Tab-separated table of C-alpha atoms and ligand atoms in Angstrom:
chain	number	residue	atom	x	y	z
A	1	UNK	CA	0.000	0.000	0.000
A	2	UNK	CA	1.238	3.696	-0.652
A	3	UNK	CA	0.272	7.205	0.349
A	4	UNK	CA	-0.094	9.758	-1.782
A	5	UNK	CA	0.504	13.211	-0.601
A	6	UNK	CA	-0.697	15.692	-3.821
A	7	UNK	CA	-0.495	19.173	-3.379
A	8	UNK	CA	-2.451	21.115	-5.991
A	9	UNK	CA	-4.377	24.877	-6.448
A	10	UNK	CA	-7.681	25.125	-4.440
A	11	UNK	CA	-9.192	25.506	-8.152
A	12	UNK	CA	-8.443	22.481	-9.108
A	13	UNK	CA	-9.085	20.507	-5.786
A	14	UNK	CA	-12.596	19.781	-6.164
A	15	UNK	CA	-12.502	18.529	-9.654
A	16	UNK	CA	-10.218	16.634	-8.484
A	17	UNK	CA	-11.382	14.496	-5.865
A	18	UNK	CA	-14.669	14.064	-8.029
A	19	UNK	CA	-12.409	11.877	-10.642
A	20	UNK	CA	-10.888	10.483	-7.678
A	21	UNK	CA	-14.124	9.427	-6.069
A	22	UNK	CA	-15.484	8.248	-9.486
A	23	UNK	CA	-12.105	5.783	-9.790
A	24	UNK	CA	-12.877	4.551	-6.236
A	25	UNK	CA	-10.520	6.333	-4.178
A	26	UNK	CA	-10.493	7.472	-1.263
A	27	UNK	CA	-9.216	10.632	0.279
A	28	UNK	CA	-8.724	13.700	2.535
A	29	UNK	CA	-8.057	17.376	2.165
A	30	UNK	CA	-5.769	18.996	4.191
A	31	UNK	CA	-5.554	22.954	4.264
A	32	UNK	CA	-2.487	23.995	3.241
A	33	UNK	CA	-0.868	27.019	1.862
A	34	UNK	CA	2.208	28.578	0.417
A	35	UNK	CA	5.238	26.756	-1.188
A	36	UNK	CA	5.104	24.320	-3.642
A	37	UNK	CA	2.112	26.221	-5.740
A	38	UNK	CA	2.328	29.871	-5.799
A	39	UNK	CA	-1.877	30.517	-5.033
A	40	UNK	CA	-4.024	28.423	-2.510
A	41	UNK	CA	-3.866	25.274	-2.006
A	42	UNK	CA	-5.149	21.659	-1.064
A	43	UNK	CA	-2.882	19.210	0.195
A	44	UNK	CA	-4.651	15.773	-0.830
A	45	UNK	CA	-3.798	12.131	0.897
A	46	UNK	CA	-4.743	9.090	-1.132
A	47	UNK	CA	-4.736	6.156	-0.026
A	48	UNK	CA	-3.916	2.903	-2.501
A	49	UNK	CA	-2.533	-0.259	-3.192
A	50	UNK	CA	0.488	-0.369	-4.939
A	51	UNK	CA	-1.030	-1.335	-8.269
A	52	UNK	CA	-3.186	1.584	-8.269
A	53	UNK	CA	-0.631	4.108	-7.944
A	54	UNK	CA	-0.105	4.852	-11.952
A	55	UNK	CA	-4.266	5.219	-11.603
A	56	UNK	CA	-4.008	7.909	-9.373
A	57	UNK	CA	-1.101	9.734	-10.891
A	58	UNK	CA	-2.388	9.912	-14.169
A	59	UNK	CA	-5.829	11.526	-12.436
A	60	UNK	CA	-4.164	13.783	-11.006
A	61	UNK	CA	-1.952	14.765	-13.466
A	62	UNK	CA	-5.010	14.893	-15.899
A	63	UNK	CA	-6.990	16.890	-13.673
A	64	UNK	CA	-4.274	19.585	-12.031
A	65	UNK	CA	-1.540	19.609	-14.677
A	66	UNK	CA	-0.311	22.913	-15.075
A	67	UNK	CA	-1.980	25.119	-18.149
A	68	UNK	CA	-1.801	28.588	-19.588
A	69	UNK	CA	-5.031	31.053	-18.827
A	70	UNK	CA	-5.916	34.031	-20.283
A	71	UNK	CA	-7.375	36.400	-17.908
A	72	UNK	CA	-8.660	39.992	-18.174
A	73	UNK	CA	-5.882	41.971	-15.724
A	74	UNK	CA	-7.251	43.834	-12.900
A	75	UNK	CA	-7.872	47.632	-14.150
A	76	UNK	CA	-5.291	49.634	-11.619
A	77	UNK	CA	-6.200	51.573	-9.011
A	78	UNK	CA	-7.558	55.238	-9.686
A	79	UNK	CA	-7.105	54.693	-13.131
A	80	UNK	CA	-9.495	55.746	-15.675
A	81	UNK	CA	-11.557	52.856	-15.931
A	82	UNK	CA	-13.417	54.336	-19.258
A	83	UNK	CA	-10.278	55.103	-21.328
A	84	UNK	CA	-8.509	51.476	-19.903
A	85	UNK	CA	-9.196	48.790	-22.199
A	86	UNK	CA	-7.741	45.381	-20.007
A	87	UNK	CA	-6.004	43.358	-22.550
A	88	UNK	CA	-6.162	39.541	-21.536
A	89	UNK	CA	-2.948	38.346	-20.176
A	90	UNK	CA	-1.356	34.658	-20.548
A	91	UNK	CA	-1.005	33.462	-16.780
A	92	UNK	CA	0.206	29.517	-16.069
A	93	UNK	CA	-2.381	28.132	-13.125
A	94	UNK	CA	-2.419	24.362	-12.351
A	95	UNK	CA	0.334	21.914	-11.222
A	96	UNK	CA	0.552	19.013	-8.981
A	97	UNK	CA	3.437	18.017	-6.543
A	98	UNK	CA	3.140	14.696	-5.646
A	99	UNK	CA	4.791	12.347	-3.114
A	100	UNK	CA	4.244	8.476	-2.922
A	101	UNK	CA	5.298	7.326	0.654
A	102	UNK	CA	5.400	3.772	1.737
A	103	UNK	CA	2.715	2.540	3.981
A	104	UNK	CA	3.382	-0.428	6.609
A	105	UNK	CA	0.244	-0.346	8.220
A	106	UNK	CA	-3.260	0.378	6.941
A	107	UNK	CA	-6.073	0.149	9.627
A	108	UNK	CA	-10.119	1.032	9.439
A	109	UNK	CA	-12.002	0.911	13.064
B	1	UNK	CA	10.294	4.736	14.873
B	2	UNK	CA	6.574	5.468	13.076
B	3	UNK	CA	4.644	8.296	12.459
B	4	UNK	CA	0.774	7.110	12.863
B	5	UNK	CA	-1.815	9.694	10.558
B	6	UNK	CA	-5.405	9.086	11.754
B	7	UNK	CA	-8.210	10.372	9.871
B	8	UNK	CA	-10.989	10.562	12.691
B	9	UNK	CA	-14.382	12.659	12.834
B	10	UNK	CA	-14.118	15.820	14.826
B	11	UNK	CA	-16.597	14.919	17.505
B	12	UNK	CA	-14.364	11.847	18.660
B	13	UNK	CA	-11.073	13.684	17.833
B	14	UNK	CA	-10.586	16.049	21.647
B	15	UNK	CA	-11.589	12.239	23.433
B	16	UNK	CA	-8.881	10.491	21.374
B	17	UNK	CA	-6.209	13.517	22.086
B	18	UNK	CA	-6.888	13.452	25.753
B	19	UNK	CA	-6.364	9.451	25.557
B	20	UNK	CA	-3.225	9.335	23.419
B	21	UNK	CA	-1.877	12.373	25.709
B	22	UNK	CA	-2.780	9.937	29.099
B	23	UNK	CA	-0.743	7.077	27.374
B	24	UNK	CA	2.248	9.867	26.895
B	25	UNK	CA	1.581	9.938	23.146
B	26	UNK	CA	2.574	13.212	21.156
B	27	UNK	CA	0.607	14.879	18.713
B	28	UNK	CA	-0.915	17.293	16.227
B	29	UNK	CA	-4.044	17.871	14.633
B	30	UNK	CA	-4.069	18.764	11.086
B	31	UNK	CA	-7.437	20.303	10.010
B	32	UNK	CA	-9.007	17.866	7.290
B	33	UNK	CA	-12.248	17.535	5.446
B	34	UNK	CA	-14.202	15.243	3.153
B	35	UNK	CA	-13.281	11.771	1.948
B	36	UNK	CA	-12.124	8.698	4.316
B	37	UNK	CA	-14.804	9.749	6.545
B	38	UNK	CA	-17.829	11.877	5.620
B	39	UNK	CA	-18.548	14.479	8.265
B	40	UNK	CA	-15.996	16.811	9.070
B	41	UNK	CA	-12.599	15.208	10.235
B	42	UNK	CA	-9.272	16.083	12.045
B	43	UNK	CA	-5.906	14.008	10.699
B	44	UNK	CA	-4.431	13.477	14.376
B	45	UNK	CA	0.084	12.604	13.306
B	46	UNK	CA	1.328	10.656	16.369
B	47	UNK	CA	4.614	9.577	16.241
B	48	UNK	CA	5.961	6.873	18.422
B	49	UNK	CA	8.498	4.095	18.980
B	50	UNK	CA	7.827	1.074	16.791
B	51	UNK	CA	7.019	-0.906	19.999
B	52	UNK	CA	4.192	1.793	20.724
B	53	UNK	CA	2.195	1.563	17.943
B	54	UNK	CA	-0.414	-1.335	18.871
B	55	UNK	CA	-1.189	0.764	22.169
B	56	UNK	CA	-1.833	3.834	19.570
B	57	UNK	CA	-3.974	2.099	17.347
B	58	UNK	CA	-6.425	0.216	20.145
B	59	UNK	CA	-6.712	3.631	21.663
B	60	UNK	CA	-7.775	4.712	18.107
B	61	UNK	CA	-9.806	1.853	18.469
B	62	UNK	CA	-11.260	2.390	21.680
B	63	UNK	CA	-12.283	5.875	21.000
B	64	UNK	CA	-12.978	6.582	17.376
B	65	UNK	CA	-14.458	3.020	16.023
B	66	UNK	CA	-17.884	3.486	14.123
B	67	UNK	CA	-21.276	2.534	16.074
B	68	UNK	CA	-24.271	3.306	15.667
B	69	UNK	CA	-26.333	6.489	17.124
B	70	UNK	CA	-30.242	7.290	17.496
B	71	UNK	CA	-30.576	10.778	16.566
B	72	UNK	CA	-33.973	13.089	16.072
B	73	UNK	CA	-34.384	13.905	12.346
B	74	UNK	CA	-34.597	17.712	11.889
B	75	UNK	CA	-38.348	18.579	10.982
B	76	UNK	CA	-38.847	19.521	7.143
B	77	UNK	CA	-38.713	22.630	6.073
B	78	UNK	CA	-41.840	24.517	5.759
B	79	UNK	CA	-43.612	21.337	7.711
B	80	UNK	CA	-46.428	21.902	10.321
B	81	UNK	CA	-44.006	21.321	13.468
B	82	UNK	CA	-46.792	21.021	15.623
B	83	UNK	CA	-47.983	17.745	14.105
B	84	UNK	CA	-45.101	16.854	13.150
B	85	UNK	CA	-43.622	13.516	15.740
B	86	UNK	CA	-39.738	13.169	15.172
B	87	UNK	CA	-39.108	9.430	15.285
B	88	UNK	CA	-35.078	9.154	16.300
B	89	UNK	CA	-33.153	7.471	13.320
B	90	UNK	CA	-30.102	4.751	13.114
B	91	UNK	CA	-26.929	6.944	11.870
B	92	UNK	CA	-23.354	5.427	11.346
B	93	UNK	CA	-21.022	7.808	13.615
B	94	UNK	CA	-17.165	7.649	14.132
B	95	UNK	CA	-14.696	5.283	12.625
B	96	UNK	CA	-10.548	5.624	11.794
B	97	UNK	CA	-8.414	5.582	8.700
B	98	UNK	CA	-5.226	4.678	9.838
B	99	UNK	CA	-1.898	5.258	8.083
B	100	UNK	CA	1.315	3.833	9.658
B	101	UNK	CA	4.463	5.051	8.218
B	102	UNK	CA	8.023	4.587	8.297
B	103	UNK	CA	10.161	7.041	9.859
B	104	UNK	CA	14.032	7.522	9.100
B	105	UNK	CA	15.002	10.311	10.874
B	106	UNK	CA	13.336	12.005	14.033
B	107	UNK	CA	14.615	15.494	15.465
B	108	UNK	CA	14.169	18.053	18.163
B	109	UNK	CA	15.434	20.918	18.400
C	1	UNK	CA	13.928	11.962	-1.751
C	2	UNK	CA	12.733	12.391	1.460
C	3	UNK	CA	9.935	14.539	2.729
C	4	UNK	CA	10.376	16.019	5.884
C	5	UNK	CA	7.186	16.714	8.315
C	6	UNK	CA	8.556	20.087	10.485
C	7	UNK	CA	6.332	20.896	13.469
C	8	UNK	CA	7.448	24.625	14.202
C	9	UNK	CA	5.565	26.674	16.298
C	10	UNK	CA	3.786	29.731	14.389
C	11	UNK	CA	5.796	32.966	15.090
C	12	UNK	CA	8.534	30.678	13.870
C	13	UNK	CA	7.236	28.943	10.391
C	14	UNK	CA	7.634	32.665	8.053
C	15	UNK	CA	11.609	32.644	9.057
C	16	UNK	CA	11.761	29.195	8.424
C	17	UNK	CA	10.008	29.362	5.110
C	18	UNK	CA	11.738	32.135	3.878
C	19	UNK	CA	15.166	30.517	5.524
C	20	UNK	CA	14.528	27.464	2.951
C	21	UNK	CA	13.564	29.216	0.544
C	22	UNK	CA	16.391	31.000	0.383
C	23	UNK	CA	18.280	27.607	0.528
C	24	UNK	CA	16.078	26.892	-2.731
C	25	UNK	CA	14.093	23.955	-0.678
C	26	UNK	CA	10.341	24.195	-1.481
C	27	UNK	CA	7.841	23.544	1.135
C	28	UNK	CA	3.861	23.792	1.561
C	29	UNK	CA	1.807	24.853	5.188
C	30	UNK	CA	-0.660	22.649	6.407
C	31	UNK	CA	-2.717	24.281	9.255
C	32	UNK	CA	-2.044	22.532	12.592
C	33	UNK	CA	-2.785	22.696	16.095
C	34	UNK	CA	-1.592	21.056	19.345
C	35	UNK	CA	0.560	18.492	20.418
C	36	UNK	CA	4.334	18.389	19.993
C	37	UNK	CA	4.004	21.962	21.198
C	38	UNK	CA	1.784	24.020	22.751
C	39	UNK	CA	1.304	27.142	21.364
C	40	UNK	CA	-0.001	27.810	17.897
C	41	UNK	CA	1.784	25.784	15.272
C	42	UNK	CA	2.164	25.000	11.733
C	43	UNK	CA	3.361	22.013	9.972
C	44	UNK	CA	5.778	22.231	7.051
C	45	UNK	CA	6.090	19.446	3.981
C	46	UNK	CA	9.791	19.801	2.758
C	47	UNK	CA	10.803	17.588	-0.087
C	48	UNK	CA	14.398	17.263	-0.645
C	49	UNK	CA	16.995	14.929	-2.207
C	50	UNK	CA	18.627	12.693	0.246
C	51	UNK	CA	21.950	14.931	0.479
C	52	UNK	CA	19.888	18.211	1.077
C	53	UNK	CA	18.490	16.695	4.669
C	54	UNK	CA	21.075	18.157	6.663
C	55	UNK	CA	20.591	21.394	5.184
C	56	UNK	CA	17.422	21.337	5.927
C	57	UNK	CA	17.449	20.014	9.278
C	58	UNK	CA	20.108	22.887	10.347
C	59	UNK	CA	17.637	25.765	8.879
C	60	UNK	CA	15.178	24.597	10.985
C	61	UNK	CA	17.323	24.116	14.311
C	62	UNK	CA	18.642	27.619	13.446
C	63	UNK	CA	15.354	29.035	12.876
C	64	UNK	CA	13.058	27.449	15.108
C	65	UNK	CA	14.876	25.907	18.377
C	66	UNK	CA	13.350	26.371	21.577
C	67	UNK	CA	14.951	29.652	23.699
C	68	UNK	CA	13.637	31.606	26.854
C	69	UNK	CA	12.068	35.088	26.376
C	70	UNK	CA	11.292	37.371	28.911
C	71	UNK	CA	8.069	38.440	28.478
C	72	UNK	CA	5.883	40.379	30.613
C	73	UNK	CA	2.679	38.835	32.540
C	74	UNK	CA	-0.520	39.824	32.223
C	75	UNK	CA	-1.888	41.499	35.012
C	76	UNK	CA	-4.406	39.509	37.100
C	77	UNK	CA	-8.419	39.952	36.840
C	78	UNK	CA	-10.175	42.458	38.988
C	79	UNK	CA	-6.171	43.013	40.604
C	80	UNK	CA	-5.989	46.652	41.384
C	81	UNK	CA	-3.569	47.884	37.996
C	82	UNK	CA	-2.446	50.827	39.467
C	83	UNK	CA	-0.682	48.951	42.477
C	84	UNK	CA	0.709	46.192	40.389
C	85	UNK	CA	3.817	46.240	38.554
C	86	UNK	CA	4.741	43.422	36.490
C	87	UNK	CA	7.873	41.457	36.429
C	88	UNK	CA	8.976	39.993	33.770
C	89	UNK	CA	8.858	36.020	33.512
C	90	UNK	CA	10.863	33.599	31.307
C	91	UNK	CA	8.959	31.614	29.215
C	92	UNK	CA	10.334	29.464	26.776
C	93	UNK	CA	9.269	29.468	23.059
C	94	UNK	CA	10.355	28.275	19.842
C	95	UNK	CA	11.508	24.370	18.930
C	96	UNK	CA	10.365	21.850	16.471
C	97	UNK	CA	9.910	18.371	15.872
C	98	UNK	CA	10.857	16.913	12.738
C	99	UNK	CA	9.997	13.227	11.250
C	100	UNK	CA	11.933	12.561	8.055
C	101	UNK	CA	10.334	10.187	6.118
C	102	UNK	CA	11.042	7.950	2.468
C	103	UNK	CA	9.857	9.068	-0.685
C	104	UNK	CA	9.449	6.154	-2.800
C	105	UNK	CA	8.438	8.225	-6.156
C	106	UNK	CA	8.279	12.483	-6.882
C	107	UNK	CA	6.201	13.580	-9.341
C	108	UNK	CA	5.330	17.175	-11.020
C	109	UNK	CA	2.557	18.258	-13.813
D	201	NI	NI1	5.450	24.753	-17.597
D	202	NI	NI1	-19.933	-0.916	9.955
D	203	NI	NI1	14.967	23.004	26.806
């Protein structure tokens, strides 16, 4: 059995653990914050056998990889919101950092 | 040495702490949500000699294990209280995801 | 790889993080509470090769290790302010508690 700890942005999260739920594994958010991902995010711990580790990877790597956006930038303060015309910038959101950790117990009460 | 993450529900989680802290266990709660367990959950890490961890795990056991609880259904919405006779239903509370893991290093500083 | 689990009490964890930063290790916050020490605390994921441990390990002694501070008390309930003047107690603050655990497979998207 393994332990996957996958840290990926609160946006993605959700969607996540959906595809993960639908492929019939289990998990738990923790809050976490900082670090590995610039914006928010959710630290997630999955728990598998060792032949459904690939499984899990390639969910999460499906679901969180790391993507360009194009968002409308925020108009800047005091400006002249009229005469501003926001032109959409490229930003990357998305990525996954994942750790598989040995397990050498697993236990349900 | 191991390093025990327990995925418990929050109501059972301050009885388990006091326990494990009686049996001179060490540990810290990591806020959790969703998955392993339904309701909310904590993720209790407990770290302790190898030779420790069966006392860990039955008080785990002893204070987190799912049973069964009679609770009042909250009246519908919009219902007619008044006639309305709450008959106490079977839920499923408590149980324990248990991780054990194997530790290489352990510091204090 | 290893990932190493760094309980650090809170007024500590920004030095730390920008301490390893610094030292070009990434890390993530998960929320904590509890435990290993009293006060406030946060609990850092640090994943570094197997020659960076040390590194790591001495940012966090350096950063985080338990030291007296004198720190003056509050003054007691209904106590009559004007007559009372407060000495300064030690109290000591700081340390951490660090598991270093086996990374059997790192992967990014
Ligand atoms: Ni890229
Ligand atoms: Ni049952
Ligand atoms: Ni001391």
């Amino acid at each position: 059995m393994k332990l996957i700890l996958a840290v990926v942005q609160d946006k993605d999260s959700n969607r996540l653990v959906d595809a993960l739920s639908k492929g019939d594994f289990k998990t738990t958010k923790l809050s976490s914050s900082g670090g590995f991902l610039k914006e928010g995010n959710t630290t997630l711990m999955i728990g598998c056998d060792d032949e459904y580790v690939d499984q899990a990877l390639e969910l999460i790597r499906d679901n969180c990889s790391h993507r360009d956006q194009m968002v409308a930038p925020i108009s800047p303060m005091g400006g002249n919101a009229d005469s501003y015309i926001p032109k959409p910038v490229k930003v990357e959101v998305g990525g996954a950092t994942c750790f598989v950790l040995p397990v050498e117990g697993f236990f349900q009460f």
